């Protein structure tokens, strides 16, 4: 097969781009020309992943946004509309890129609008690369209708289904009603990583990793939630590690953990017995890939769905943020339950084995290209 020109259009957020990186590496390693088209403010993240980036407007996120999109404090609605407006601001530059380069294939994440629009307007093949469990399409369609008008219905994944779906989620964790697609192994990627030497050693019998991700950690309740989580995990036989940038954690809280530093979750979690986190897809999937049980305090987007699914499968516990903040013992009991009952680790191991059995990204690339050739 001759080298293909492949345009990736991830939403400009690490939780959307990072899950796509192993597949984009695999495509590049197979000899194809892969270019990641993103707004200028996200270019450095792409470059740090070792991939070619093509910058478009807007230079800053704020240039594309409309405050009216934060309607009714609905984080999901606001997020989709923000991404739609960023895509709208990118449209002129993307048009010129496509006209000059003529890609053969466009790869988007589930919340992207840029690639869908380009694929529809130029008759390009389109693949949707999921970031975890299947996301409902209604919020995406609603945001597109609000920002672009009715003509968005011709875009892949809007009025029609994508040409191809790439699914890195273990089958046992995936939603029952999810469309079928090309299965691939979830390979955790969290950016350039310096792995501390102490990560493979332990001072105590058990280790718990705490992280609030990139969104919740910036929220008004982040410090209180972290304090409650530290309370819940504090015990003589447990070593606590907090994955966060040190400057975001008050000193009095940082002193209660073995370490507070930025850590690649996909590498760090495999050396832990439990992870307590916010329920973001990247963190959830990294823990699944390594068979580590989870306690999740969800708040926005798909976090609650992830937490509920973990609880249904016996691989974790859900503690709503209000209950965690209340400090009435629910979070403490959840941590004790998961650490003390080996059934949680066994259920998590089943999902890890499912992920290990899935085709590696290099194999999935072969299937993707065969599928595209048949269409």
mmCIF file of C-alpha atoms in Angstrom:
data_model
loop_
_atom_site.group_PDB
_atom_site.id
_atom_site.type_symbol
_atom_site.label_atom_id
_atom_site.label_comp_id
_atom_site.label_asym_id
_atom_site.label_seq_id
_atom_site.Cartn_x
_atom_site.Cartn_y
_atom_site.Cartn_z
ATOM 1 C CA UNK A 1 0.000 0.000 0.000
ATOM 2 C CA UNK A 2 1.247 3.465 -0.866
ATOM 3 C CA UNK A 3 1.723 5.847 2.072
ATOM 4 C CA UNK A 4 -1.489 7.594 3.028
ATOM 5 C CA UNK A 5 -1.960 11.170 4.181
ATOM 6 C CA UNK A 6 -3.809 11.048 7.495
ATOM 7 C CA UNK A 7 -5.202 14.126 9.235
ATOM 8 C CA UNK A 8 -5.954 13.756 12.938
ATOM 9 C CA UNK A 9 -8.229 16.335 14.531
ATOM 10 C CA UNK A 10 -8.395 15.683 18.269
ATOM 11 C CA UNK A 11 -10.337 18.043 20.486
ATOM 12 C CA UNK A 12 -7.758 20.387 22.047
ATOM 13 C CA UNK A 13 -7.661 18.713 25.460
ATOM 14 C CA UNK A 14 -5.190 16.122 26.713
ATOM 15 C CA UNK A 15 -7.987 13.747 27.740
ATOM 16 C CA UNK A 16 -9.069 13.570 24.095
ATOM 17 C CA UNK A 17 -5.688 13.650 22.358
ATOM 18 C CA UNK A 18 -3.656 11.303 24.571
ATOM 19 C CA UNK A 19 -5.812 8.183 23.940
ATOM 20 C CA UNK A 20 -5.285 8.648 20.180
ATOM 21 C CA UNK A 21 -1.484 8.910 20.373
ATOM 22 C CA UNK A 22 -0.646 5.147 20.285
ATOM 23 C CA UNK A 23 -2.751 4.661 17.146
ATOM 24 C CA UNK A 24 -1.190 7.726 15.492
ATOM 25 C CA UNK A 25 2.281 6.423 16.366
ATOM 26 C CA UNK A 26 1.345 3.069 14.831
ATOM 27 C CA UNK A 27 0.169 4.740 11.636
ATOM 28 C CA UNK A 28 3.363 6.782 11.465
ATOM 29 C CA UNK A 29 5.494 3.685 12.108
ATOM 30 C CA UNK A 30 3.675 1.923 9.249
ATOM 31 C CA UNK A 31 5.005 4.608 6.925
ATOM 32 C CA UNK A 32 2.028 6.942 6.636
ATOM 33 C CA UNK A 33 2.125 10.745 6.720
ATOM 34 C CA UNK A 34 0.311 11.691 9.932
ATOM 35 C CA UNK A 35 -0.390 15.334 10.741
ATOM 36 C CA UNK A 36 -2.309 16.529 13.774
ATOM 37 C CA UNK A 37 -4.355 19.641 13.013
ATOM 38 C CA UNK A 38 -5.098 21.652 16.161
ATOM 39 C CA UNK A 39 -5.559 25.258 17.273
ATOM 40 C CA UNK A 40 -2.288 27.065 17.929
ATOM 41 C CA UNK A 41 -2.667 26.957 21.715
ATOM 42 C CA UNK A 42 -2.507 23.128 21.634
ATOM 43 C CA UNK A 43 0.467 22.687 19.292
ATOM 44 C CA UNK A 44 3.105 22.135 22.013
ATOM 45 C CA UNK A 45 1.129 19.208 23.443
ATOM 46 C CA UNK A 46 1.188 17.520 20.037
ATOM 47 C CA UNK A 47 4.895 18.199 19.537
ATOM 48 C CA UNK A 48 5.717 16.729 22.941
ATOM 49 C CA UNK A 49 4.023 13.521 21.786
ATOM 50 C CA UNK A 50 6.519 13.248 18.929
ATOM 51 C CA UNK A 51 3.962 13.925 16.209
ATOM 52 C CA UNK A 52 3.768 16.532 13.462
ATOM 53 C CA UNK A 53 1.434 19.414 14.304
ATOM 54 C CA UNK A 54 -0.287 21.880 11.988
ATOM 55 C CA UNK A 55 -1.408 25.050 13.772
ATOM 56 C CA UNK A 56 -4.641 26.869 13.026
ATOM 57 C CA UNK A 57 -6.560 29.712 14.557
ATOM 58 C CA UNK A 58 -7.490 30.407 17.287
ATOM 59 C CA UNK A 59 -4.189 31.271 18.949
ATOM 60 C CA UNK A 60 -5.880 31.227 22.352
ATOM 61 C CA UNK A 61 -8.921 29.308 23.495
ATOM 62 C CA UNK A 62 -10.738 32.427 24.647
ATOM 63 C CA UNK A 63 -10.750 33.948 21.164
ATOM 64 C CA UNK A 64 -13.324 31.415 19.969
ATOM 65 C CA UNK A 65 -15.649 31.209 22.946
ATOM 66 C CA UNK A 66 -18.994 32.694 23.847
ATOM 67 C CA UNK A 67 -19.909 33.148 27.502
ATOM 68 C CA UNK A 68 -23.497 32.199 26.679
ATOM 69 C CA UNK A 69 -22.327 28.635 26.182
ATOM 70 C CA UNK A 70 -21.992 28.240 29.959
ATOM 71 C CA UNK A 71 -25.755 27.821 30.156
ATOM 72 C CA UNK A 72 -27.463 26.695 33.329
ATOM 73 C CA UNK A 73 -24.075 25.670 34.810
ATOM 74 C CA UNK A 74 -24.316 22.582 32.604
ATOM 75 C CA UNK A 75 -20.703 21.529 32.183
ATOM 76 C CA UNK A 76 -21.493 18.973 29.493
ATOM 77 C CA UNK A 77 -23.446 21.416 27.316
ATOM 78 C CA UNK A 78 -20.865 24.139 27.806
ATOM 79 C CA UNK A 79 -17.958 21.836 26.951
ATOM 80 C CA UNK A 80 -19.488 20.618 23.689
ATOM 81 C CA UNK A 81 -20.387 24.148 22.631
ATOM 82 C CA UNK A 82 -16.885 25.403 23.419
ATOM 83 C CA UNK A 83 -15.405 22.689 21.225
ATOM 84 C CA UNK A 84 -17.877 23.519 18.460
ATOM 85 C CA UNK A 85 -16.888 27.182 18.560
ATOM 86 C CA UNK A 86 -13.189 26.333 18.475
ATOM 87 C CA UNK A 87 -13.871 24.144 15.425
ATOM 88 C CA UNK A 88 -15.731 27.023 13.802
ATOM 89 C CA UNK A 89 -12.745 29.306 14.359
ATOM 90 C CA UNK A 90 -10.452 26.664 12.805
ATOM 91 C CA UNK A 91 -12.603 26.161 9.706
ATOM 92 C CA UNK A 92 -10.897 28.610 7.347
ATOM 93 C CA UNK A 93 -7.400 27.313 8.075
ATOM 94 C CA UNK A 94 -8.550 23.679 7.894
ATOM 95 C CA UNK A 95 -10.106 24.383 4.491
ATOM 96 C CA UNK A 96 -6.755 25.622 3.203
ATOM 97 C CA UNK A 97 -4.898 22.664 4.712
ATOM 98 C CA UNK A 98 -7.232 20.142 3.083
ATOM 99 C CA UNK A 99 -7.177 21.917 -0.283
ATOM 100 C CA UNK A 100 -3.382 21.977 -0.317
ATOM 101 C CA UNK A 101 -2.629 18.570 1.193
ATOM 102 C CA UNK A 102 -5.659 16.407 0.280
ATOM 103 C CA UNK A 103 -5.614 13.850 3.102
ATOM 104 C CA UNK A 104 -6.956 10.368 2.447
ATOM 105 C CA UNK A 105 -8.355 9.849 5.943
ATOM 106 C CA UNK A 106 -9.505 12.000 8.845
ATOM 107 C CA UNK A 107 -9.412 10.670 12.424
ATOM 108 C CA UNK A 108 -11.442 12.446 15.122
ATOM 109 C CA UNK A 109 -12.260 11.839 18.750
ATOM 110 C CA UNK A 110 -15.924 11.553 19.868
ATOM 111 C CA UNK A 111 -16.254 15.246 20.802
ATOM 112 C CA UNK A 112 -14.480 16.717 17.778
ATOM 113 C CA UNK A 113 -16.290 18.801 15.152
ATOM 114 C CA UNK A 114 -13.351 19.928 12.989
ATOM 115 C CA UNK A 115 -12.610 16.621 11.308
ATOM 116 C CA UNK A 116 -16.270 15.752 10.766
ATOM 117 C CA UNK A 117 -16.868 19.039 8.995
ATOM 118 C CA UNK A 118 -13.786 18.645 6.786
ATOM 119 C CA UNK A 119 -14.644 15.043 5.912
ATOM 120 C CA UNK A 120 -18.193 15.957 4.924
ATOM 121 C CA UNK A 121 -17.282 19.048 2.889
ATOM 122 C CA UNK A 122 -14.443 17.336 0.990
ATOM 123 C CA UNK A 123 -15.760 13.773 0.707
ATOM 124 C CA UNK A 124 -12.976 12.294 2.850
ATOM 125 C CA UNK A 125 -13.001 8.973 4.674
ATOM 126 C CA UNK A 126 -13.536 9.455 8.389
ATOM 127 C CA UNK A 127 -12.757 7.375 11.485
ATOM 128 C CA UNK A 128 -13.874 8.096 15.027
ATOM 129 C CA UNK A 129 -11.355 7.112 17.716
ATOM 130 C CA UNK A 130 -13.034 6.673 21.070
ATOM 131 C CA UNK A 131 -11.369 7.790 24.295
ATOM 132 C CA UNK A 132 -13.016 5.181 26.522
ATOM 133 C CA UNK A 133 -16.598 4.072 26.877
ATOM 134 C CA UNK A 134 -19.164 5.033 24.239
ATOM 135 C CA UNK A 135 -20.349 8.625 24.632
ATOM 136 C CA UNK A 136 -23.977 9.543 23.853
ATOM 137 C CA UNK A 137 -24.252 11.447 20.594
ATOM 138 C CA UNK A 138 -27.079 13.806 21.621
ATOM 139 C CA UNK A 139 -24.890 16.437 23.360
ATOM 140 C CA UNK A 140 -22.615 16.582 20.327
ATOM 141 C CA UNK A 141 -25.536 16.920 17.921
ATOM 142 C CA UNK A 142 -27.186 19.573 20.087
ATOM 143 C CA UNK A 143 -24.007 21.659 20.235
ATOM 144 C CA UNK A 144 -23.501 21.374 16.477
ATOM 145 C CA UNK A 145 -27.063 22.489 15.836
ATOM 146 C CA UNK A 146 -26.565 25.477 18.144
ATOM 147 C CA UNK A 147 -23.263 26.609 16.607
ATOM 148 C CA UNK A 148 -23.432 25.484 12.973
ATOM 149 C CA UNK A 149 -27.132 25.189 12.146
ATOM 150 C CA UNK A 150 -29.001 22.330 10.516
ATOM 151 C CA UNK A 151 -26.422 21.584 7.808
ATOM 152 C CA UNK A 152 -24.221 19.720 10.335
ATOM 153 C CA UNK A 153 -26.511 16.692 9.899
ATOM 154 C CA UNK A 154 -24.490 15.570 6.865
ATOM 155 C CA UNK A 155 -21.315 15.247 8.925
ATOM 156 C CA UNK A 156 -20.037 11.782 9.947
ATOM 157 C CA UNK A 157 -21.356 10.794 13.331
ATOM 158 C CA UNK A 158 -24.138 13.388 13.236
ATOM 159 C CA UNK A 159 -26.967 12.508 10.865
ATOM 160 C CA UNK A 160 -24.996 9.425 9.813
ATOM 161 C CA UNK A 161 -22.575 7.043 11.486
ATOM 162 C CA UNK A 162 -18.772 7.416 11.095
ATOM 163 C CA UNK A 163 -17.181 5.354 8.347
ATOM 164 C CA UNK A 164 -15.141 3.504 10.990
ATOM 165 C CA UNK A 165 -15.070 3.363 14.779
ATOM 166 C CA UNK A 166 -11.833 2.583 16.654
ATOM 167 C CA UNK A 167 -12.679 1.214 20.088
ATOM 168 C CA UNK A 168 -9.936 0.860 22.743
ATOM 169 C CA UNK A 169 -12.324 0.000 25.590
ATOM 170 C CA UNK A 170 -12.308 -3.527 27.101
ATOM 171 C CA UNK A 171 -15.535 -5.263 25.970
ATOM 172 C CA UNK A 172 -16.594 -5.980 29.528
ATOM 173 C CA UNK A 173 -16.479 -2.277 30.384
ATOM 174 C CA UNK A 174 -17.942 -0.947 27.146
ATOM 175 C CA UNK A 175 -21.615 0.089 27.052
ATOM 176 C CA UNK A 176 -23.939 -2.666 25.876
ATOM 177 C CA UNK A 177 -25.475 -0.461 23.153
ATOM 178 C CA UNK A 178 -22.199 0.803 21.707
ATOM 179 C CA UNK A 179 -21.793 0.416 17.921
ATOM 180 C CA UNK A 180 -19.271 -2.196 16.871
ATOM 181 C CA UNK A 181 -15.887 -1.079 15.631
ATOM 182 C CA UNK A 182 -12.226 -1.961 15.275
ATOM 183 C CA UNK A 183 -11.005 -3.246 18.612
ATOM 184 C CA UNK A 184 -7.609 -2.175 19.840
ATOM 185 C CA UNK A 185 -5.703 -2.407 23.082
ATOM 186 C CA UNK A 186 -5.795 0.656 25.308
ATOM 187 C CA UNK A 187 -2.180 1.758 25.690
ATOM 188 C CA UNK A 188 -1.940 4.467 28.372
ATOM 189 C CA UNK A 189 -0.094 7.587 27.278
ATOM 190 C CA UNK A 190 0.226 10.622 29.522
ATOM 191 C CA UNK A 191 2.816 12.768 27.796
ATOM 192 C CA UNK A 192 6.613 12.856 28.151
ATOM 193 C CA UNK A 193 7.444 11.059 31.354
ATOM 194 C CA UNK A 194 10.340 11.026 33.799
ATOM 195 C CA UNK A 195 9.671 8.007 36.007
ATOM 196 C CA UNK A 196 10.971 8.457 39.575
ATOM 197 C CA UNK A 197 13.166 5.607 40.786
ATOM 198 C CA UNK A 198 11.207 5.229 44.032
ATOM 199 C CA UNK A 199 8.060 4.269 42.121
ATOM 200 C CA UNK A 200 9.114 0.620 41.993
ATOM 201 C CA UNK A 201 9.858 0.512 45.740
ATOM 202 C CA UNK A 202 7.498 0.728 48.699
ATOM 203 C CA UNK A 203 7.880 1.945 52.246
ATOM 204 C CA UNK A 204 4.651 0.264 53.340
ATOM 205 C CA UNK A 205 2.673 -2.872 52.380
ATOM 206 C CA UNK A 206 0.124 -1.027 50.276
ATOM 207 C CA UNK A 207 0.118 2.058 48.068
ATOM 208 C CA UNK A 208 -2.773 4.314 47.043
ATOM 209 C CA UNK A 209 -2.550 6.790 44.169
ATOM 210 C CA UNK A 210 -4.695 9.924 44.296
ATOM 211 C CA UNK A 211 -5.390 12.209 41.334
ATOM 212 C CA UNK A 212 -8.078 14.732 40.459
ATOM 213 C CA UNK A 213 -7.137 15.023 36.783
ATOM 214 C CA UNK A 214 -6.736 18.211 34.755
ATOM 215 C CA UNK A 215 -10.237 19.680 35.154
ATOM 216 C CA UNK A 216 -11.458 18.833 38.655
ATOM 217 C CA UNK A 217 -8.070 19.803 40.145
ATOM 218 C CA UNK A 218 -8.720 23.392 39.047
ATOM 219 C CA UNK A 219 -12.206 23.557 40.540
ATOM 220 C CA UNK A 220 -13.238 25.428 43.694
ATOM 221 C CA UNK A 221 -13.694 22.216 45.687
ATOM 222 C CA UNK A 222 -10.403 20.589 44.667
ATOM 223 C CA UNK A 223 -8.443 21.261 47.856
ATOM 224 C CA UNK A 224 -11.266 20.135 50.127
ATOM 225 C CA UNK A 225 -11.822 16.994 48.053
ATOM 226 C CA UNK A 226 -8.110 16.210 48.205
ATOM 227 C CA UNK A 227 -8.137 16.715 51.973
ATOM 228 C CA UNK A 228 -11.081 14.317 52.365
ATOM 229 C CA UNK A 229 -9.314 11.779 50.143
ATOM 230 C CA UNK A 230 -6.158 11.996 52.226
ATOM 231 C CA UNK A 231 -8.271 11.499 55.352
ATOM 232 C CA UNK A 232 -9.839 8.410 53.840
ATOM 233 C CA UNK A 233 -6.560 6.805 52.824
ATOM 234 C CA UNK A 234 -4.477 7.646 55.895
ATOM 235 C CA UNK A 235 -3.491 4.487 57.782
ATOM 236 C CA UNK A 236 -0.208 3.002 59.027
ATOM 237 C CA UNK A 237 0.096 0.333 56.337
ATOM 238 C CA UNK A 238 -0.710 2.594 53.352
ATOM 239 C CA UNK A 239 1.682 4.777 51.388
ATOM 240 C CA UNK A 240 -0.152 7.644 49.655
ATOM 241 C CA UNK A 241 1.060 9.253 46.439
ATOM 242 C CA UNK A 242 -0.658 12.306 44.948
ATOM 243 C CA UNK A 243 -0.358 12.839 41.197
ATOM 244 C CA UNK A 244 -0.589 16.618 40.865
ATOM 245 C CA UNK A 245 1.628 19.565 40.160
ATOM 246 C CA UNK A 246 3.154 20.528 43.528
ATOM 247 C CA UNK A 247 2.141 24.181 43.278
ATOM 248 C CA UNK A 248 -1.541 23.230 43.129
ATOM 249 C CA UNK A 249 -1.505 21.385 46.487
ATOM 250 C CA UNK A 250 -1.330 23.301 49.807
ATOM 251 C CA UNK A 251 1.790 22.500 51.807
ATOM 252 C CA UNK A 252 -0.154 21.147 54.769
ATOM 253 C CA UNK A 253 -1.775 18.572 52.483
ATOM 254 C CA UNK A 254 1.408 17.749 50.589
ATOM 255 C CA UNK A 255 3.111 16.800 53.860
ATOM 256 C CA UNK A 256 0.598 13.997 54.343
ATOM 257 C CA UNK A 257 1.692 12.079 51.239
ATOM 258 C CA UNK A 258 4.887 10.299 50.290
ATOM 259 C CA UNK A 259 5.099 12.434 47.184
ATOM 260 C CA UNK A 260 3.173 15.147 45.394
ATOM 261 C CA UNK A 261 4.322 15.560 41.815
ATOM 262 C CA UNK A 262 3.204 15.260 38.230
ATOM 263 C CA UNK A 263 3.177 11.557 37.384
ATOM 264 C CA UNK A 264 2.228 9.664 34.223
ATOM 265 C CA UNK A 265 -0.852 7.820 35.473
ATOM 266 C CA UNK A 266 -0.407 4.959 33.012
ATOM 267 C CA UNK A 267 3.036 4.211 34.455
ATOM 268 C CA UNK A 268 2.385 5.060 38.102
ATOM 269 C CA UNK A 269 -0.887 3.208 38.630
ATOM 270 C CA UNK A 270 0.614 -0.224 37.918
ATOM 271 C CA UNK A 271 2.681 0.128 41.097
ATOM 272 C CA UNK A 272 -0.390 0.800 43.255
ATOM 273 C CA UNK A 273 -3.103 -1.274 44.953
ATOM 274 C CA UNK A 274 -5.835 1.345 44.544
ATOM 275 C CA UNK A 275 -6.403 4.606 42.719
ATOM 276 C CA UNK A 276 -8.805 7.246 44.056
ATOM 277 C CA UNK A 277 -9.761 9.744 41.382
ATOM 278 C CA UNK A 278 -12.348 11.873 39.597
ATOM 279 C CA UNK A 279 -13.532 9.373 36.987
ATOM 280 C CA UNK A 280 -12.072 10.913 33.845
ATOM 281 C CA UNK A 281 -11.810 8.494 30.948
ATOM 282 C CA UNK A 282 -8.019 8.638 30.709
ATOM 283 C CA UNK A 283 -7.477 7.809 34.370
ATOM 284 C CA UNK A 284 -10.223 5.182 34.392
ATOM 285 C CA UNK A 285 -8.860 3.436 31.307
ATOM 286 C CA UNK A 286 -5.247 3.531 32.519
ATOM 287 C CA UNK A 287 -6.289 1.819 35.752
ATOM 288 C CA UNK A 288 -8.338 -0.740 33.797
ATOM 289 C CA UNK A 289 -5.340 -1.476 31.569
ATOM 290 C CA UNK A 290 -3.295 -2.404 34.637
ATOM 291 C CA UNK A 291 -6.020 -4.190 36.605
ATOM 292 C CA UNK A 292 -6.047 -1.748 39.510
ATOM 293 C CA UNK A 293 -9.316 -1.276 41.451
ATOM 294 C CA UNK A 294 -10.705 2.233 41.734
ATOM 295 C CA UNK A 295 -12.666 4.519 44.038
ATOM 296 C CA UNK A 296 -14.231 7.300 41.987
ATOM 297 C CA UNK A 297 -15.665 10.666 43.057
ATOM 298 C CA UNK A 298 -17.299 11.852 39.801
ATOM 299 C CA UNK A 299 -18.721 15.263 38.998
ATOM 300 C CA UNK A 300 -18.962 16.111 35.259
ATOM 301 C CA UNK A 301 -19.247 14.683 31.731
ATOM 302 C CA UNK A 302 -18.787 10.880 31.543
ATOM 303 C CA UNK A 303 -17.245 10.538 35.001
ATOM 304 C CA UNK A 304 -20.407 9.271 36.683
ATOM 305 C CA UNK A 305 -20.998 6.724 33.902
ATOM 306 C CA UNK A 306 -17.462 5.421 34.358
ATOM 307 C CA UNK A 307 -17.899 5.153 38.118
ATOM 308 C CA UNK A 308 -21.244 3.371 37.839
ATOM 309 C CA UNK A 309 -19.825 0.859 35.385
ATOM 310 C CA UNK A 310 -16.892 0.096 37.680
ATOM 311 C CA UNK A 311 -19.279 -0.497 40.560
ATOM 312 C CA UNK A 312 -21.551 -2.719 38.447
ATOM 313 C CA UNK A 313 -18.559 -4.872 37.507
ATOM 314 C CA UNK A 314 -17.184 -5.054 41.034
ATOM 315 C CA UNK A 315 -13.953 -3.327 40.031
ATOM 316 C CA UNK A 316 -14.476 -0.202 42.099
ATOM 317 C CA UNK A 317 -16.727 2.003 44.179
ATOM 318 C CA UNK A 318 -18.595 5.226 43.431
ATOM 319 C CA UNK A 319 -18.662 8.002 46.037
ATOM 320 C CA UNK A 320 -20.431 11.176 44.834
ATOM 321 C CA UNK A 321 -18.461 14.369 45.386
ATOM 322 C CA UNK A 322 -21.032 15.795 47.869
ATOM 323 C CA UNK A 323 -20.758 12.624 49.963
ATOM 324 C CA UNK A 324 -16.965 12.748 49.819
ATOM 325 C CA UNK A 325 -16.936 16.399 50.863
ATOM 326 C CA UNK A 326 -19.379 15.787 53.693
ATOM 327 C CA UNK A 327 -16.752 13.764 55.526
ATOM 328 C CA UNK A 328 -19.357 11.448 57.030
ATOM 329 C CA UNK A 329 -17.307 8.310 56.428
ATOM 330 C CA UNK A 330 -18.648 7.136 53.055
ATOM 331 C CA UNK A 331 -15.318 7.696 51.317
ATOM 332 C CA UNK A 332 -13.435 6.050 54.187
ATOM 333 C CA UNK A 333 -15.678 2.996 53.996
ATOM 334 C CA UNK A 334 -15.262 2.757 50.220
ATOM 335 C CA UNK A 335 -11.465 2.824 50.485
ATOM 336 C CA UNK A 336 -11.474 0.248 53.282
ATOM 337 C CA UNK A 337 -13.860 -1.957 51.315
ATOM 338 C CA UNK A 338 -11.784 -1.969 48.129
ATOM 339 C CA UNK A 339 -8.459 -2.428 49.905
ATOM 340 C CA UNK A 340 -9.826 -5.128 52.186
ATOM 341 C CA UNK A 341 -11.852 -7.241 49.757
ATOM 342 C CA UNK A 342 -9.766 -9.129 47.161
ATOM 343 C CA UNK A 343 -12.788 -9.495 44.885
ATOM 344 C CA UNK A 344 -12.276 -5.918 43.642
ATOM 345 C CA UNK A 345 -8.745 -6.678 42.491
ATOM 346 C CA UNK A 346 -9.915 -9.910 40.856
ATOM 347 C CA UNK A 347 -12.650 -8.097 38.922
ATOM 348 C CA UNK A 348 -10.179 -5.417 37.844
ATOM 349 C CA UNK A 349 -7.784 -8.140 36.678
ATOM 350 C CA UNK A 350 -10.492 -9.575 34.389
ATOM 351 C CA UNK A 351 -10.760 -6.214 32.619
ATOM 352 C CA UNK A 352 -6.984 -5.960 32.396
ATOM 353 C CA UNK A 353 -6.845 -9.381 30.751
ATOM 354 C CA UNK A 354 -9.521 -8.337 28.249
ATOM 355 C CA UNK A 355 -7.471 -5.285 27.347
ATOM 356 C CA UNK A 356 -4.271 -7.331 27.026
ATOM 357 C CA UNK A 357 -6.056 -9.727 24.663
ATOM 358 C CA UNK A 358 -7.120 -6.950 22.279
ATOM 359 C CA UNK A 359 -5.083 -6.301 19.110
ATOM 360 C CA UNK A 360 -2.140 -3.951 19.628
ATOM 361 C CA UNK A 361 -2.380 -0.596 17.796
ATOM 362 C CA UNK A 362 -0.130 -1.888 14.987
ATOM 363 C CA UNK A 363 -2.597 -4.721 14.303
ATOM 364 C CA UNK A 364 -5.555 -2.371 14.560
ATOM 365 C CA UNK A 365 -3.917 -0.114 11.975
ATOM 366 C CA UNK A 366 -3.789 -3.035 9.551
ATOM 367 C CA UNK A 367 -7.510 -3.633 10.041
ATOM 368 C CA UNK A 368 -8.277 0.074 9.729
ATOM 369 C CA UNK A 369 -6.473 0.319 6.404
ATOM 370 C CA UNK A 370 -8.121 -2.863 5.101
ATOM 371 C CA UNK A 371 -11.505 -1.457 6.094
ATOM 372 C CA UNK A 372 -10.815 1.847 4.385
ATOM 373 C CA UNK A 373 -9.685 0.015 1.255
ATOM 374 C CA UNK A 374 -12.971 -1.893 1.099
ATOM 375 C CA UNK A 375 -15.065 1.286 1.134
#
